[in-house]
N, CA, C and O atoms as a Tinker XYZ file with bonds, in Angstrom:
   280  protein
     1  N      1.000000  -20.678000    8.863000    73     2
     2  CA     1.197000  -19.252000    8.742000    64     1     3
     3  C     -0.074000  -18.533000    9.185000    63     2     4     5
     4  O     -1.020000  -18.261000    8.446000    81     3
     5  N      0.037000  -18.230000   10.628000    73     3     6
     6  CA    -1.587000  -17.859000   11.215000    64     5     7
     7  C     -1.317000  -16.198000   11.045000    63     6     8     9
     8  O     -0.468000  -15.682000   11.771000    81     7
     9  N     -2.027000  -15.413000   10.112000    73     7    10
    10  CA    -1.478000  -13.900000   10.592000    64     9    11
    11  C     -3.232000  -13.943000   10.320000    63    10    12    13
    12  O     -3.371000  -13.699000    9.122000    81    11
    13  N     -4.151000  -14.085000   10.750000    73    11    14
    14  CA    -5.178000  -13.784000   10.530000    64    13    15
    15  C     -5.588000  -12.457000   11.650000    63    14    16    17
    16  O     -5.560000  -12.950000   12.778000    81    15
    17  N     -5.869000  -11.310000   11.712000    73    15    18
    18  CA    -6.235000  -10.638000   12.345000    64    17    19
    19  C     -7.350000   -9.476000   12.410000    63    18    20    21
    20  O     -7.631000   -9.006000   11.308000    81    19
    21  N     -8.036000   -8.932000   13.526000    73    19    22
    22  CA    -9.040000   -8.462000   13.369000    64    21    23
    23  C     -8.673000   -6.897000   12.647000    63    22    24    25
    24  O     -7.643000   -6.287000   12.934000    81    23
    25  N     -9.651000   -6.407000   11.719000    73    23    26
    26  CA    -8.988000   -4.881000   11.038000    64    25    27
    27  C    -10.327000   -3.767000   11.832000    63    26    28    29
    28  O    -11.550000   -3.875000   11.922000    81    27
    29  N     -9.643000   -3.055000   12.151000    73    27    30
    30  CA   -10.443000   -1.851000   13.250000    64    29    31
    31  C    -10.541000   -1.525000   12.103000    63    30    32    33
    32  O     -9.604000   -1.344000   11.325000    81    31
    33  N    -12.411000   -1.349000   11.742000    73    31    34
    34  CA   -13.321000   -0.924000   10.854000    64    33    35
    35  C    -13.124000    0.722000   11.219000    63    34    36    37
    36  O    -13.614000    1.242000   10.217000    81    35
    37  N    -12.699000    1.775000   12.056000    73    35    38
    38  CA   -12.466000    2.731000   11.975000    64    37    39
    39  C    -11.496000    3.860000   11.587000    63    38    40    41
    40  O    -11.650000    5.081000   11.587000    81    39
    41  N    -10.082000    2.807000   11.138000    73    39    42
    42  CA    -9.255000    3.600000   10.553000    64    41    43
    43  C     -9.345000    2.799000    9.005000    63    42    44    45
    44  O     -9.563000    1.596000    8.854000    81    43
    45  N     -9.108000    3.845000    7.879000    73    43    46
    46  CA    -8.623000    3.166000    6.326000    64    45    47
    47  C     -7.402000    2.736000    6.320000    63    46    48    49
    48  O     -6.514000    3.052000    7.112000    81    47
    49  N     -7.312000    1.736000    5.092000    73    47    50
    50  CA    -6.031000    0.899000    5.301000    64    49    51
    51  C     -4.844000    1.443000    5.097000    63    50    52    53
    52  O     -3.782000    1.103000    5.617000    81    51
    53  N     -5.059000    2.415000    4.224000    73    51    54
    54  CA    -3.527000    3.369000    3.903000    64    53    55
    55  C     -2.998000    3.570000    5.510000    63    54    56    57
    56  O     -2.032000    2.911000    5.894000    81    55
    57  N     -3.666000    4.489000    6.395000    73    55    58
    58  CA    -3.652000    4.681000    7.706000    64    57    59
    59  C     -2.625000    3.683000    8.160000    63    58    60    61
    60  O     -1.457000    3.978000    8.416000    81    59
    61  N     -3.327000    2.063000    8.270000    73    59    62
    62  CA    -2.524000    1.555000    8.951000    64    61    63
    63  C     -1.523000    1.168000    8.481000    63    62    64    65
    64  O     -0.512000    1.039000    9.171000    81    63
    65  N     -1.561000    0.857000    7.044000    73    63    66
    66  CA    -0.388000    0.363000    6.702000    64    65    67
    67  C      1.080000    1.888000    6.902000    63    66    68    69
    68  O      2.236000    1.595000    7.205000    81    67
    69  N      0.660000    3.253000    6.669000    73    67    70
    70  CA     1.587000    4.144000    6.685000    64    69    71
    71  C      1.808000    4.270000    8.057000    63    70    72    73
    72  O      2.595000    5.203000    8.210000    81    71
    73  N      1.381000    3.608000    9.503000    73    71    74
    74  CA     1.275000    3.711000   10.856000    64    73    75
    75  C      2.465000    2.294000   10.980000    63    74    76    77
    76  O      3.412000    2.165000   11.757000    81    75
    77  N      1.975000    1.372000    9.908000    73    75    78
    78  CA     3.335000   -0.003000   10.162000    64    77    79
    79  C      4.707000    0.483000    9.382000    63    78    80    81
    80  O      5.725000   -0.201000    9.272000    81    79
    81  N      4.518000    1.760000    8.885000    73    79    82
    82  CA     5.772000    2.119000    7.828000    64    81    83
    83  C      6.850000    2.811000    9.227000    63    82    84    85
    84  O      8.055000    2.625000    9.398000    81    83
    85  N      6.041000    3.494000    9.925000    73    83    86
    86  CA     6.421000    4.421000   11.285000    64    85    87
    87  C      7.584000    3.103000   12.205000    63    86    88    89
    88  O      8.814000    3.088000   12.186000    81    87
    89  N      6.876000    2.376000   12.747000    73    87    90
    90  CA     6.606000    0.953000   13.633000    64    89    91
    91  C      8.048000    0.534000   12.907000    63    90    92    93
    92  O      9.134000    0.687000   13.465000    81    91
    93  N      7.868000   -0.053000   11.489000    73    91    94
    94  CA     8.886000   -0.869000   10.932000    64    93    95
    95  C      9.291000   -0.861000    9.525000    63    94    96    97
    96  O      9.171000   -1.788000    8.724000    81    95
    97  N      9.683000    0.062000    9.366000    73    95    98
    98  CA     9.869000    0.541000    7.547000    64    97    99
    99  C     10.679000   -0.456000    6.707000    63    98   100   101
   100  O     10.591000   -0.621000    5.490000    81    99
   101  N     11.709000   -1.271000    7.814000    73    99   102
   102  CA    12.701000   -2.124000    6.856000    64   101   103
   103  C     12.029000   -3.661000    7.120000    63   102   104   105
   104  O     12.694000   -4.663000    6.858000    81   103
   105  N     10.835000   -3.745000    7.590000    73   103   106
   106  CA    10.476000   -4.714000    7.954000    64   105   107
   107  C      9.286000   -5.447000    6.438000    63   106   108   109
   108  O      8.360000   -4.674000    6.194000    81   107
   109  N      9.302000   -6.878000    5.457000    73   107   110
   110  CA     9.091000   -7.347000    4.543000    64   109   111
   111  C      7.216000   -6.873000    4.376000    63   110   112   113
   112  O      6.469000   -7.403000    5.199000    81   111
   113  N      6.755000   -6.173000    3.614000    73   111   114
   114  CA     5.546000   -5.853000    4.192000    64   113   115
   115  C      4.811000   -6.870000    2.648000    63   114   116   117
   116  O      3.742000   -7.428000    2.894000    81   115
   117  N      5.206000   -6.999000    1.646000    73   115   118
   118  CA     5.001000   -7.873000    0.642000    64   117   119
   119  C      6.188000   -9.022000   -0.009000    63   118   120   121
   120  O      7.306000   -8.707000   -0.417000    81   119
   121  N      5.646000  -10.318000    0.020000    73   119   122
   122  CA     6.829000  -11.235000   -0.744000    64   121   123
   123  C      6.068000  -12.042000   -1.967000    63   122   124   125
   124  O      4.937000  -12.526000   -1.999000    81   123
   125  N      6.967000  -12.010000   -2.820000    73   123   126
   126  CA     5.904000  -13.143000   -3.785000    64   125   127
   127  C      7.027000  -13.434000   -4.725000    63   126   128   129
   128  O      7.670000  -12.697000   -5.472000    81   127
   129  N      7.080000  -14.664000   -4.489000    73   127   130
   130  CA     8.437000  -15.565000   -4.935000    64   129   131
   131  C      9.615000  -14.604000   -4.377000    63   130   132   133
   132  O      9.659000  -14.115000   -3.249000    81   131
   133  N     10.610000  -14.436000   -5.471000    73   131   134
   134  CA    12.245000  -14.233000   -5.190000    64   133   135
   135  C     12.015000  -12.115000   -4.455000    63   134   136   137
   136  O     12.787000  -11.495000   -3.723000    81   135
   137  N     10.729000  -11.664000   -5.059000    73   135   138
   138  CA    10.573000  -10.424000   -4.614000    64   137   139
   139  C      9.759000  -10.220000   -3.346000    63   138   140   141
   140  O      8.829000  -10.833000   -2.822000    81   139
   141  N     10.822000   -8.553000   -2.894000    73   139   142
   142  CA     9.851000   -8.457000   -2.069000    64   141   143
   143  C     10.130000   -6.937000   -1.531000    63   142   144   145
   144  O     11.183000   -6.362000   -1.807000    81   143
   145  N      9.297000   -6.447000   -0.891000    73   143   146
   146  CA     9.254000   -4.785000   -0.608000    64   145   147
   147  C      9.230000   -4.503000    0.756000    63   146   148   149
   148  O      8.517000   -5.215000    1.464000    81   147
   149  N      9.820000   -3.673000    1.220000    73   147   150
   150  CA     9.654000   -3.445000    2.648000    64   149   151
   151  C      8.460000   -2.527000    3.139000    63   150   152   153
   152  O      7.569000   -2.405000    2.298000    81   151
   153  N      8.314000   -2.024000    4.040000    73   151   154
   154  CA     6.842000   -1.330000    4.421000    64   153   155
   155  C      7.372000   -0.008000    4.049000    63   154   156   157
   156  O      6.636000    0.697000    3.358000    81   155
   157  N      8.514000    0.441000    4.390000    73   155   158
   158  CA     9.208000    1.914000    3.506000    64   157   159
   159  C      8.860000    1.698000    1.885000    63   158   160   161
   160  O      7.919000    2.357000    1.445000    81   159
   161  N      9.431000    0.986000    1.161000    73   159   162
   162  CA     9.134000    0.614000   -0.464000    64   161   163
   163  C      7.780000    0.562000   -0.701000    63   162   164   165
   164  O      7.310000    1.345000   -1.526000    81   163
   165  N      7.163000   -0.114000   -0.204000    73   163   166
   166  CA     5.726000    0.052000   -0.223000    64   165   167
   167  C      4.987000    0.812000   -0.497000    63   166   168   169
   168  O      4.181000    0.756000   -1.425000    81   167
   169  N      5.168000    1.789000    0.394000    73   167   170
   170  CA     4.547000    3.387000    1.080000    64   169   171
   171  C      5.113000    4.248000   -0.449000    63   170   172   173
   172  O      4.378000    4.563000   -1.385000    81   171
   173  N      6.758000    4.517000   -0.341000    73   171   174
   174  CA     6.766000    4.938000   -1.486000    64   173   175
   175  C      6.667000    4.832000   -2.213000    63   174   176   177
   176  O      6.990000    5.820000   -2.873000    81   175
   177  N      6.045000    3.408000   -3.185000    73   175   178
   178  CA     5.235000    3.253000   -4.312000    64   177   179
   179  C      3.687000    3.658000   -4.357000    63   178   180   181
   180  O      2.987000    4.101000   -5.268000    81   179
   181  N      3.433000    3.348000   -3.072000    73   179   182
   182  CA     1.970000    3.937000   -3.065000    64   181   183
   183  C      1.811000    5.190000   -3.508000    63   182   184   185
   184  O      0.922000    5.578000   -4.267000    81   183
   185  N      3.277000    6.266000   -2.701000    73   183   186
   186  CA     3.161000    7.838000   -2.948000    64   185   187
   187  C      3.283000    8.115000   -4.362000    63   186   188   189
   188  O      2.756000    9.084000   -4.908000    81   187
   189  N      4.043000    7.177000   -4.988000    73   187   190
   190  CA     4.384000    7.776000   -6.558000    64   189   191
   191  C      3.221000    7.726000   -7.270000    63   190   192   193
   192  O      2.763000    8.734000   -7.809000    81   191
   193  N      2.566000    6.392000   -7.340000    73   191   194
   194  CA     1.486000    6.430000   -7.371000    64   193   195
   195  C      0.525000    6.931000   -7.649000    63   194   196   197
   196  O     -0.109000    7.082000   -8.693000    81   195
   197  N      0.335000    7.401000   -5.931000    73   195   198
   198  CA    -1.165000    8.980000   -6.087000    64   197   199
   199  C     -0.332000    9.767000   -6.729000    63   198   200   201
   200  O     -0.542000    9.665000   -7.937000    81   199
   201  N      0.574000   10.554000   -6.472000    73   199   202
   202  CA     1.379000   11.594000   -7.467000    64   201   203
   203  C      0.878000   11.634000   -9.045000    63   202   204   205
   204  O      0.344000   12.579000   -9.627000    81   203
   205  N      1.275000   10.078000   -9.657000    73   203   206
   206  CA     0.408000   10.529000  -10.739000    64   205   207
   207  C     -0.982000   10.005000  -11.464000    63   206   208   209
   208  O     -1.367000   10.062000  -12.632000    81   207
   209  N     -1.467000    9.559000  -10.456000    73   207   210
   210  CA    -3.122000    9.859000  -10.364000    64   209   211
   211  C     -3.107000   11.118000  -10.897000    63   210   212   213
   212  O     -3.156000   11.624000  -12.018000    81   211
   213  N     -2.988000   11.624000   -9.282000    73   211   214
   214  CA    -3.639000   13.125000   -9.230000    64   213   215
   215  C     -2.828000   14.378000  -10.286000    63   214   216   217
   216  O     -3.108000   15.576000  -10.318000    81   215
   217  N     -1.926000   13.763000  -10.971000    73   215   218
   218  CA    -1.459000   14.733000  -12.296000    64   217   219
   219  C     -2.372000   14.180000  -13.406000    63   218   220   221
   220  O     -2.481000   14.908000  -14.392000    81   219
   221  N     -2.989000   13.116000  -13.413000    73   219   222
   222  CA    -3.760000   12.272000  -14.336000    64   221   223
   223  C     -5.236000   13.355000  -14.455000    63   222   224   225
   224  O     -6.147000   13.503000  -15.270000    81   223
   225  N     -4.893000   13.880000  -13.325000    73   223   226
   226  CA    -6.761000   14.189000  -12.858000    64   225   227
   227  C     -7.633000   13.574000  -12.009000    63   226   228   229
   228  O     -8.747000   13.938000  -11.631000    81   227
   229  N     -7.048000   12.678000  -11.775000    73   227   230
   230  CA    -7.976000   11.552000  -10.857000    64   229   231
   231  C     -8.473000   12.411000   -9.533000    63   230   232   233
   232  O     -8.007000   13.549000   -9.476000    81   231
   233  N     -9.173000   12.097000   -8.684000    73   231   234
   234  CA    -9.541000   12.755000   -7.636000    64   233   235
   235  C    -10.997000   11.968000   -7.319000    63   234   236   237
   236  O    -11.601000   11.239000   -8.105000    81   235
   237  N    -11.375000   12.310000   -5.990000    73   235   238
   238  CA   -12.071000   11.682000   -5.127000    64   237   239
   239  C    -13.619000   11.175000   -6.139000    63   238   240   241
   240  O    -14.076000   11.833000   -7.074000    81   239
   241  N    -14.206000    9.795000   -5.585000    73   239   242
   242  CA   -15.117000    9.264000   -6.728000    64   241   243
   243  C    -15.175000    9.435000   -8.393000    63   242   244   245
   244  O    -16.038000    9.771000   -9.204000    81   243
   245  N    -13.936000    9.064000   -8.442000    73   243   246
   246  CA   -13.144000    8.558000  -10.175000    64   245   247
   247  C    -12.661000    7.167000  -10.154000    63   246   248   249
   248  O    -11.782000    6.784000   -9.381000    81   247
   249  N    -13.325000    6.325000  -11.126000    73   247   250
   250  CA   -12.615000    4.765000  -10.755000    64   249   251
   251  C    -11.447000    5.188000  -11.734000    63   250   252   253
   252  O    -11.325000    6.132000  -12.514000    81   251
   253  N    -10.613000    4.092000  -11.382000    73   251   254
   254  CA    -9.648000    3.801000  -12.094000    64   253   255
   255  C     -9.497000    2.159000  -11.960000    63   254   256   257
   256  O     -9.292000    1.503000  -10.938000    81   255
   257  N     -9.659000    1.722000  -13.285000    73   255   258
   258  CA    -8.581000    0.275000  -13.500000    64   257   259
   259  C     -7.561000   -0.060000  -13.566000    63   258   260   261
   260  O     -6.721000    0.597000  -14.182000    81   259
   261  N     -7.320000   -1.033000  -13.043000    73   259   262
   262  CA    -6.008000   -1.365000  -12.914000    64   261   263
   263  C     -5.871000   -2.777000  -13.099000    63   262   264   265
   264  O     -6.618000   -3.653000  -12.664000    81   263
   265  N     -4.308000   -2.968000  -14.142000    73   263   266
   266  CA    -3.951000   -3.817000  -14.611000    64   265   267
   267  C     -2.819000   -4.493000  -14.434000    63   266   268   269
   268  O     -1.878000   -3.741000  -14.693000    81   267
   269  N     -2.327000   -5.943000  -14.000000    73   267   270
   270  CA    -0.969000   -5.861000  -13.376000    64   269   271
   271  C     -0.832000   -7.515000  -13.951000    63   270   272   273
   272  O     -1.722000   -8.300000  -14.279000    81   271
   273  N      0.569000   -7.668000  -13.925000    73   271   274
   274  CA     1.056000   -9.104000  -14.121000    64   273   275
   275  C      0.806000   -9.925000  -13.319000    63   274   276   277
   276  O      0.987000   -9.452000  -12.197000    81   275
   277  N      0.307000  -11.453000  -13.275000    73   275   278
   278  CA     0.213000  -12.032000  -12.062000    64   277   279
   279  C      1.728000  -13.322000  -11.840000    63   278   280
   280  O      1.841000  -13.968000  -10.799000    81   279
């Protein structure tokens, strides 16, 4: 499974990944075991996301932790 590839240090990753949502939205952009999300699903989890960050208050140089099942 060779997907090793070079990442253009000039765009951020949201960028590209919302540029592969354009490209291929129904296309598997995460799998892990029986699940998996497309690059559309993705994107809109990302958006819900910041949504409520930024109702949280969060905003630019604020960490946030984050905690998830493995």
């Amino acid at each position: 499974n060779a997907t090793a590839a070079d990442f253009p240090g000039e765009h951020c990753l949201h960028s590209l990944i919302e540029a592969q949502v354009l490209a291929t939205p129904d296309a598997p952009a995460l799998i892990f075991a029986a699940e998996q999300l497309s690059y559309a699903q993705l994107n809109a989890r990302a958006n819900q996301l910041a949504h409520r960050l930024r109702e949280a208050g969060v905003g630019p140089d604020v960490l946030v932790g984050i905690c998830v099942e493995r």
